[in-house]
Amino acid sequence: EDKVVQSPLSLVVHEGDTVTLNCSYEVTNFRSLLWYKQEKKAPTFLFMLTSSGIEKKSGRLSSILDKKELSSILNITATQTGDSAIYLCAVRGAQKLVFGQGTRLTINP
Amino acid sequence: NAGVTQTPKFRILKIGQSMTLQCTQDMNHNYMYWYRQDPGMGLKLIYYSVGAGITDKGEVPNGYNVSRSTTEDFPLRLELAAPSQTSVYFCASSGQKYQETQYFGPGTRLLVL
């Protein structure tokens, strides 16, 4: 059975800290790994990582895919209170996108 | 563009009642999905469709039914509502088979009492 596991499940840091969120997966016929940010509404897309694009960066956020270790990390530097959200990792197999349980990130001022 | 729209936004059901959650996309996407998200949890796939007339079960299909008579619409039916179906329901769509990004609707919050 396909599985995506995220850690930690919850993280509380101070504004300005750097955080690293983890995602590991066991998915048949891996196609890609996606990161989403979810506030009090629908998830919004952050990054997609594939075999041909294993590292992505956008502003203070960056992500790396390790296909050998079947995992990915999402880094956020100089965190701001607006980064508080649930971060979801999802992995696409043959047809379906399998989501992890999410990491709830809280940034305190 | 409207993208993916869902109705209703919020609904309270009594145990045993039935209802249909509506989902429509205007991006001519072939792939459509229904997820549920319980409090503090990730998304679980209920059903998905790869095109009009074709549907398949996801991780948690029990208690739900779907149909896909057109490319645009993918309604989710609850026949006999149970408290365990209290959740937030998201509909999503994506384009070609290997177009990975899914576009999500705003969600329907369902409370079964």
mmCIF file of C-alpha atoms in Angstrom:
data_model
loop_
_atom_site.group_PDB
_atom_site.id
_atom_site.type_symbol
_atom_site.label_atom_id
_atom_site.label_comp_id
_atom_site.label_asym_id
_atom_site.label_seq_id
_atom_site.Cartn_x
_atom_site.Cartn_y
_atom_site.Cartn_z
ATOM 1 C CA GLU A 1 0.000 0.000 0.000
ATOM 2 C CA ASP A 2 1.284 3.433 -0.954
ATOM 3 C CA LYS A 3 2.262 5.541 2.047
ATOM 4 C CA VAL A 4 3.530 9.060 2.718
ATOM 5 C CA VAL A 5 4.762 9.995 6.197
ATOM 6 C CA GLN A 6 5.582 13.508 7.355
ATOM 7 C CA SER A 7 7.527 14.613 10.395
ATOM 8 C CA PRO A 8 7.260 16.305 12.719
ATOM 9 C CA LEU A 9 3.486 16.415 12.984
ATOM 10 C CA SER A 10 3.659 19.728 14.812
ATOM 11 C CA LEU A 11 6.346 22.365 15.188
ATOM 12 C CA VAL A 12 6.404 25.660 17.087
ATOM 13 C CA VAL A 13 9.252 28.119 16.516
ATOM 14 C CA HIS A 14 9.988 31.812 16.902
ATOM 15 C CA GLU A 15 9.874 34.308 14.093
ATOM 16 C CA GLY A 16 13.212 34.410 12.307
ATOM 17 C CA ASP A 17 14.078 30.756 12.957
ATOM 18 C CA THR A 18 14.812 28.279 10.161
ATOM 19 C CA VAL A 19 12.723 25.123 9.969
ATOM 20 C CA THR A 20 13.056 21.830 8.112
ATOM 21 C CA LEU A 21 10.031 19.670 7.394
ATOM 22 C CA ASN A 22 10.427 16.032 6.368
ATOM 23 C CA CYS A 23 8.519 13.745 4.048
ATOM 24 C CA SER A 24 9.245 10.073 3.364
ATOM 25 C CA TYR A 25 7.345 7.852 0.984
ATOM 26 C CA GLU A 26 6.723 4.345 -0.255
ATOM 27 C CA VAL A 27 4.821 4.729 -3.514
ATOM 28 C CA THR A 28 4.660 2.395 -6.484
ATOM 29 C CA ASN A 29 5.789 3.913 -9.794
ATOM 30 C CA PHE A 30 6.928 7.230 -8.366
ATOM 31 C CA ARG A 31 6.231 10.167 -10.696
ATOM 32 C CA SER A 32 6.653 13.271 -8.557
ATOM 33 C CA LEU A 33 6.527 14.759 -5.069
ATOM 34 C CA LEU A 34 4.544 17.887 -4.310
ATOM 35 C CA TRP A 35 4.474 20.290 -1.403
ATOM 36 C CA TYR A 36 1.365 22.279 -0.496
ATOM 37 C CA LYS A 37 0.640 24.980 2.080
ATOM 38 C CA GLN A 38 -2.752 24.909 3.718
ATOM 39 C CA GLU A 39 -4.144 27.721 5.814
ATOM 40 C CA LYS A 40 -7.825 27.903 6.700
ATOM 41 C CA LYS A 41 -8.905 26.885 3.233
ATOM 42 C CA ALA A 42 -7.899 24.672 0.328
ATOM 43 C CA PRO A 43 -4.243 23.670 -0.164
ATOM 44 C CA THR A 44 -2.126 25.918 -2.363
ATOM 45 C CA PHE A 45 0.669 24.521 -4.478
ATOM 46 C CA LEU A 46 4.297 25.276 -3.500
ATOM 47 C CA PHE A 47 6.684 22.958 -5.357
ATOM 48 C CA MET A 48 6.815 19.909 -7.538
ATOM 49 C CA LEU A 49 9.924 17.728 -7.552
ATOM 50 C CA THR A 50 10.661 15.023 -10.091
ATOM 51 C CA SER A 51 13.599 12.906 -11.164
ATOM 52 C CA SER A 52 14.610 15.707 -13.515
ATOM 53 C CA GLY A 53 14.060 18.492 -11.005
ATOM 54 C CA ILE A 54 15.185 17.437 -7.568
ATOM 55 C CA GLU A 55 15.719 20.888 -6.073
ATOM 56 C CA LYS A 56 13.417 23.906 -6.118
ATOM 57 C CA LYS A 57 13.654 27.318 -4.478
ATOM 58 C CA SER A 58 11.273 30.215 -4.151
ATOM 59 C CA GLY A 59 12.212 33.079 -1.903
ATOM 60 C CA ARG A 60 12.697 31.785 1.630
ATOM 61 C CA LEU A 61 11.336 28.338 0.778
ATOM 62 C CA SER A 62 13.349 25.538 -0.775
ATOM 63 C CA SER A 63 12.876 21.828 -1.232
ATOM 64 C CA ILE A 64 15.054 18.869 -2.148
ATOM 65 C CA LEU A 65 14.106 15.380 -3.304
ATOM 66 C CA ASP A 66 16.306 12.418 -2.366
ATOM 67 C CA LYS A 67 15.166 9.543 -4.605
ATOM 68 C CA LYS A 68 17.706 7.182 -3.094
ATOM 69 C CA GLU A 69 16.362 7.736 0.421
ATOM 70 C CA LEU A 70 12.757 8.096 -0.818
ATOM 71 C CA SER A 71 12.354 11.359 0.992
ATOM 72 C CA SER A 72 12.130 15.113 0.672
ATOM 73 C CA ILE A 73 12.693 18.118 2.879
ATOM 74 C CA LEU A 74 11.086 21.540 2.842
ATOM 75 C CA ASN A 75 13.193 24.349 4.308
ATOM 76 C CA ILE A 76 11.880 27.716 5.362
ATOM 77 C CA THR A 77 14.440 30.330 6.379
ATOM 78 C CA ALA A 78 13.823 33.558 8.331
ATOM 79 C CA THR A 79 10.324 32.406 9.206
ATOM 80 C CA GLN A 80 7.473 34.902 9.497
ATOM 81 C CA THR A 81 4.114 34.643 11.258
ATOM 82 C CA GLY A 82 2.494 34.354 7.829
ATOM 83 C CA ASP A 83 4.290 31.040 7.355
ATOM 84 C CA SER A 84 2.052 29.507 10.040
ATOM 85 C CA ALA A 85 0.073 26.785 8.264
ATOM 86 C CA ILE A 86 -0.193 23.068 7.667
ATOM 87 C CA TYR A 87 2.363 21.870 5.125
ATOM 88 C CA LEU A 88 1.287 18.865 3.121
ATOM 89 C CA CYS A 89 3.525 16.511 1.179
ATOM 90 C CA ALA A 90 1.973 14.420 -1.586
ATOM 91 C CA VAL A 91 3.474 11.817 -3.890
ATOM 92 C CA ARG A 92 2.064 10.849 -7.255
ATOM 93 C CA GLY A 93 2.224 7.197 -8.231
ATOM 94 C CA ALA A 94 0.757 5.595 -11.330
ATOM 95 C CA GLN A 95 -2.493 7.584 -11.223
ATOM 96 C CA LYS A 96 -3.201 8.796 -7.725
ATOM 97 C CA LEU A 97 -1.765 11.461 -5.488
ATOM 98 C CA VAL A 98 -1.155 10.138 -1.950
ATOM 99 C CA PHE A 99 -1.006 12.740 0.818
ATOM 100 C CA GLY A 100 0.886 12.653 4.088
ATOM 101 C CA GLN A 101 -0.809 13.714 7.303
ATOM 102 C CA GLY A 102 0.754 17.145 7.244
ATOM 103 C CA THR A 103 3.009 19.175 9.533
ATOM 104 C CA ARG A 104 1.344 21.960 11.515
ATOM 105 C CA LEU A 105 3.850 24.829 11.701
ATOM 106 C CA THR A 106 3.278 27.667 14.163
ATOM 107 C CA ILE A 107 5.479 30.754 14.086
ATOM 108 C CA ASN A 108 5.353 32.842 17.262
ATOM 109 C CA PRO A 109 6.273 36.540 17.093
ATOM 110 C CA ASN B 1 -11.451 31.768 -14.544
ATOM 111 C CA ALA B 2 -13.606 30.199 -11.855
ATOM 112 C CA GLY B 3 -11.320 27.141 -11.614
ATOM 113 C CA VAL B 4 -12.852 24.491 -9.354
ATOM 114 C CA THR B 5 -16.102 25.394 -7.628
ATOM 115 C CA GLN B 6 -17.897 23.455 -4.905
ATOM 116 C CA THR B 7 -21.338 23.765 -3.392
ATOM 117 C CA PRO B 8 -22.515 23.991 -0.699
ATOM 118 C CA LYS B 9 -19.855 25.608 1.479
ATOM 119 C CA PHE B 10 -21.340 24.209 4.676
ATOM 120 C CA ARG B 11 -24.088 21.733 5.481
ATOM 121 C CA ILE B 12 -25.525 20.046 8.558
ATOM 122 C CA LEU B 13 -27.083 16.632 8.004
ATOM 123 C CA LYS B 14 -28.992 14.335 10.301
ATOM 124 C CA ILE B 15 -27.908 10.703 10.565
ATOM 125 C CA GLY B 16 -29.419 8.708 7.719
ATOM 126 C CA GLN B 17 -30.049 11.669 5.427
ATOM 127 C CA SER B 18 -28.551 11.832 1.976
ATOM 128 C CA MET B 19 -27.011 14.649 -0.008
ATOM 129 C CA THR B 20 -24.900 15.436 -3.049
ATOM 130 C CA LEU B 21 -21.788 17.582 -2.952
ATOM 131 C CA GLN B 22 -21.358 19.386 -6.235
ATOM 132 C CA CYS B 23 -18.046 19.996 -7.975
ATOM 133 C CA THR B 24 -17.504 21.767 -11.285
ATOM 134 C CA GLN B 25 -14.312 22.754 -13.100
ATOM 135 C CA ASP B 26 -14.008 24.998 -16.130
ATOM 136 C CA MET B 27 -10.424 24.110 -17.110
ATOM 137 C CA ASN B 28 -11.346 21.143 -19.340
ATOM 138 C CA HIS B 29 -9.397 18.842 -17.036
ATOM 139 C CA ASN B 30 -9.688 15.099 -17.515
ATOM 140 C CA TYR B 31 -8.740 14.107 -13.977
ATOM 141 C CA MET B 32 -10.994 14.922 -11.037
ATOM 142 C CA TYR B 33 -10.750 13.861 -7.410
ATOM 143 C CA TRP B 34 -12.673 13.902 -4.158
ATOM 144 C CA TYR B 35 -10.792 14.086 -0.866
ATOM 145 C CA ARG B 36 -11.874 14.301 2.715
ATOM 146 C CA GLN B 37 -9.852 15.964 5.430
ATOM 147 C CA ASP B 38 -10.562 15.243 9.076
ATOM 148 C CA PRO B 39 -9.413 17.720 11.743
ATOM 149 C CA GLY B 40 -5.632 17.760 12.105
ATOM 150 C CA MET B 41 -5.166 15.170 9.390
ATOM 151 C CA GLY B 42 -3.969 15.064 5.804
ATOM 152 C CA LEU B 43 -6.195 14.457 2.800
ATOM 153 C CA LYS B 44 -7.608 11.035 2.013
ATOM 154 C CA LEU B 45 -8.740 10.159 -1.492
ATOM 155 C CA ILE B 46 -12.365 9.018 -1.707
ATOM 156 C CA TYR B 47 -12.923 8.582 -5.458
ATOM 157 C CA TYR B 48 -11.289 9.809 -8.609
ATOM 158 C CA SER B 49 -12.099 9.973 -12.302
ATOM 159 C CA VAL B 50 -9.800 9.957 -15.323
ATOM 160 C CA GLY B 51 -12.479 11.151 -17.726
ATOM 161 C CA ALA B 52 -16.190 11.306 -18.417
ATOM 162 C CA GLY B 53 -17.803 7.949 -17.717
ATOM 163 C CA ILE B 54 -14.813 6.551 -15.812
ATOM 164 C CA THR B 55 -14.534 6.500 -12.024
ATOM 165 C CA ASP B 56 -12.490 4.515 -9.542
ATOM 166 C CA LYS B 57 -12.240 4.053 -5.780
ATOM 167 C CA GLY B 58 -9.617 5.749 -3.674
ATOM 168 C CA GLU B 59 -8.531 4.970 -0.115
ATOM 169 C CA VAL B 60 -11.847 5.560 1.689
ATOM 170 C CA PRO B 61 -14.789 4.986 -0.715
ATOM 171 C CA ASN B 62 -17.240 3.319 1.659
ATOM 172 C CA GLY B 63 -20.422 5.313 2.180
ATOM 173 C CA TYR B 64 -19.930 7.407 -0.969
ATOM 174 C CA ASN B 65 -20.795 7.233 -4.637
ATOM 175 C CA VAL B 66 -19.735 9.314 -7.623
ATOM 176 C CA SER B 67 -20.626 9.787 -11.245
ATOM 177 C CA ARG B 68 -18.912 11.585 -14.124
ATOM 178 C CA SER B 69 -21.338 12.177 -16.948
ATOM 179 C CA THR B 70 -19.517 15.276 -18.234
ATOM 180 C CA THR B 71 -15.933 16.534 -18.197
ATOM 181 C CA GLU B 72 -16.932 19.498 -16.046
ATOM 182 C CA ASP B 73 -18.926 17.893 -13.229
ATOM 183 C CA PHE B 74 -18.000 15.314 -10.612
ATOM 184 C CA PRO B 75 -20.681 15.087 -7.895
ATOM 185 C CA LEU B 76 -20.148 13.114 -4.695
ATOM 186 C CA ARG B 77 -23.176 11.381 -3.192
ATOM 187 C CA LEU B 78 -23.660 10.418 0.458
ATOM 188 C CA GLU B 79 -26.562 8.010 0.707
ATOM 189 C CA LEU B 80 -26.940 7.369 4.461
ATOM 190 C CA ALA B 81 -25.025 9.995 6.369
ATOM 191 C CA ALA B 82 -23.126 8.847 9.460
ATOM 192 C CA PRO B 83 -21.265 10.884 12.115
ATOM 193 C CA SER B 84 -17.996 9.395 10.800
ATOM 194 C CA GLN B 85 -18.559 11.349 7.585
ATOM 195 C CA THR B 86 -18.238 14.664 9.411
ATOM 196 C CA SER B 87 -15.312 16.219 7.593
ATOM 197 C CA VAL B 88 -14.202 18.839 5.100
ATOM 198 C CA TYR B 89 -14.522 17.655 1.517
ATOM 199 C CA PHE B 90 -12.254 18.962 -1.229
ATOM 200 C CA CYS B 91 -12.718 18.460 -4.917
ATOM 201 C CA ALA B 92 -9.680 18.807 -7.184
ATOM 202 C CA SER B 93 -8.835 18.535 -10.862
ATOM 203 C CA SER B 94 -5.760 18.164 -13.027
ATOM 204 C CA GLY B 95 -5.115 18.164 -16.761
ATOM 205 C CA GLN B 96 -3.129 15.665 -18.791
ATOM 206 C CA LYS B 97 -2.135 12.400 -17.205
ATOM 207 C CA TYR B 98 1.301 13.589 -16.149
ATOM 208 C CA GLN B 99 0.369 17.139 -15.321
ATOM 209 C CA GLU B 100 0.962 16.829 -11.658
ATOM 210 C CA THR B 101 -0.435 19.992 -10.121
ATOM 211 C CA GLN B 102 -3.932 19.593 -8.786
ATOM 212 C CA TYR B 103 -6.219 22.573 -8.475
ATOM 213 C CA PHE B 104 -8.438 22.481 -5.426
ATOM 214 C CA GLY B 105 -11.915 23.801 -4.823
ATOM 215 C CA PRO B 106 -12.660 25.846 -1.672
ATOM 216 C CA GLY B 107 -14.057 22.856 0.222
ATOM 217 C CA THR B 108 -17.405 21.801 1.686
ATOM 218 C CA ARG B 109 -17.673 21.492 5.440
ATOM 219 C CA LEU B 110 -20.103 18.747 6.414
ATOM 220 C CA LEU B 111 -21.415 18.086 9.900
ATOM 221 C CA VAL B 112 -23.464 14.945 10.553
ATOM 222 C CA LEU B 113 -25.426 14.934 13.811
#
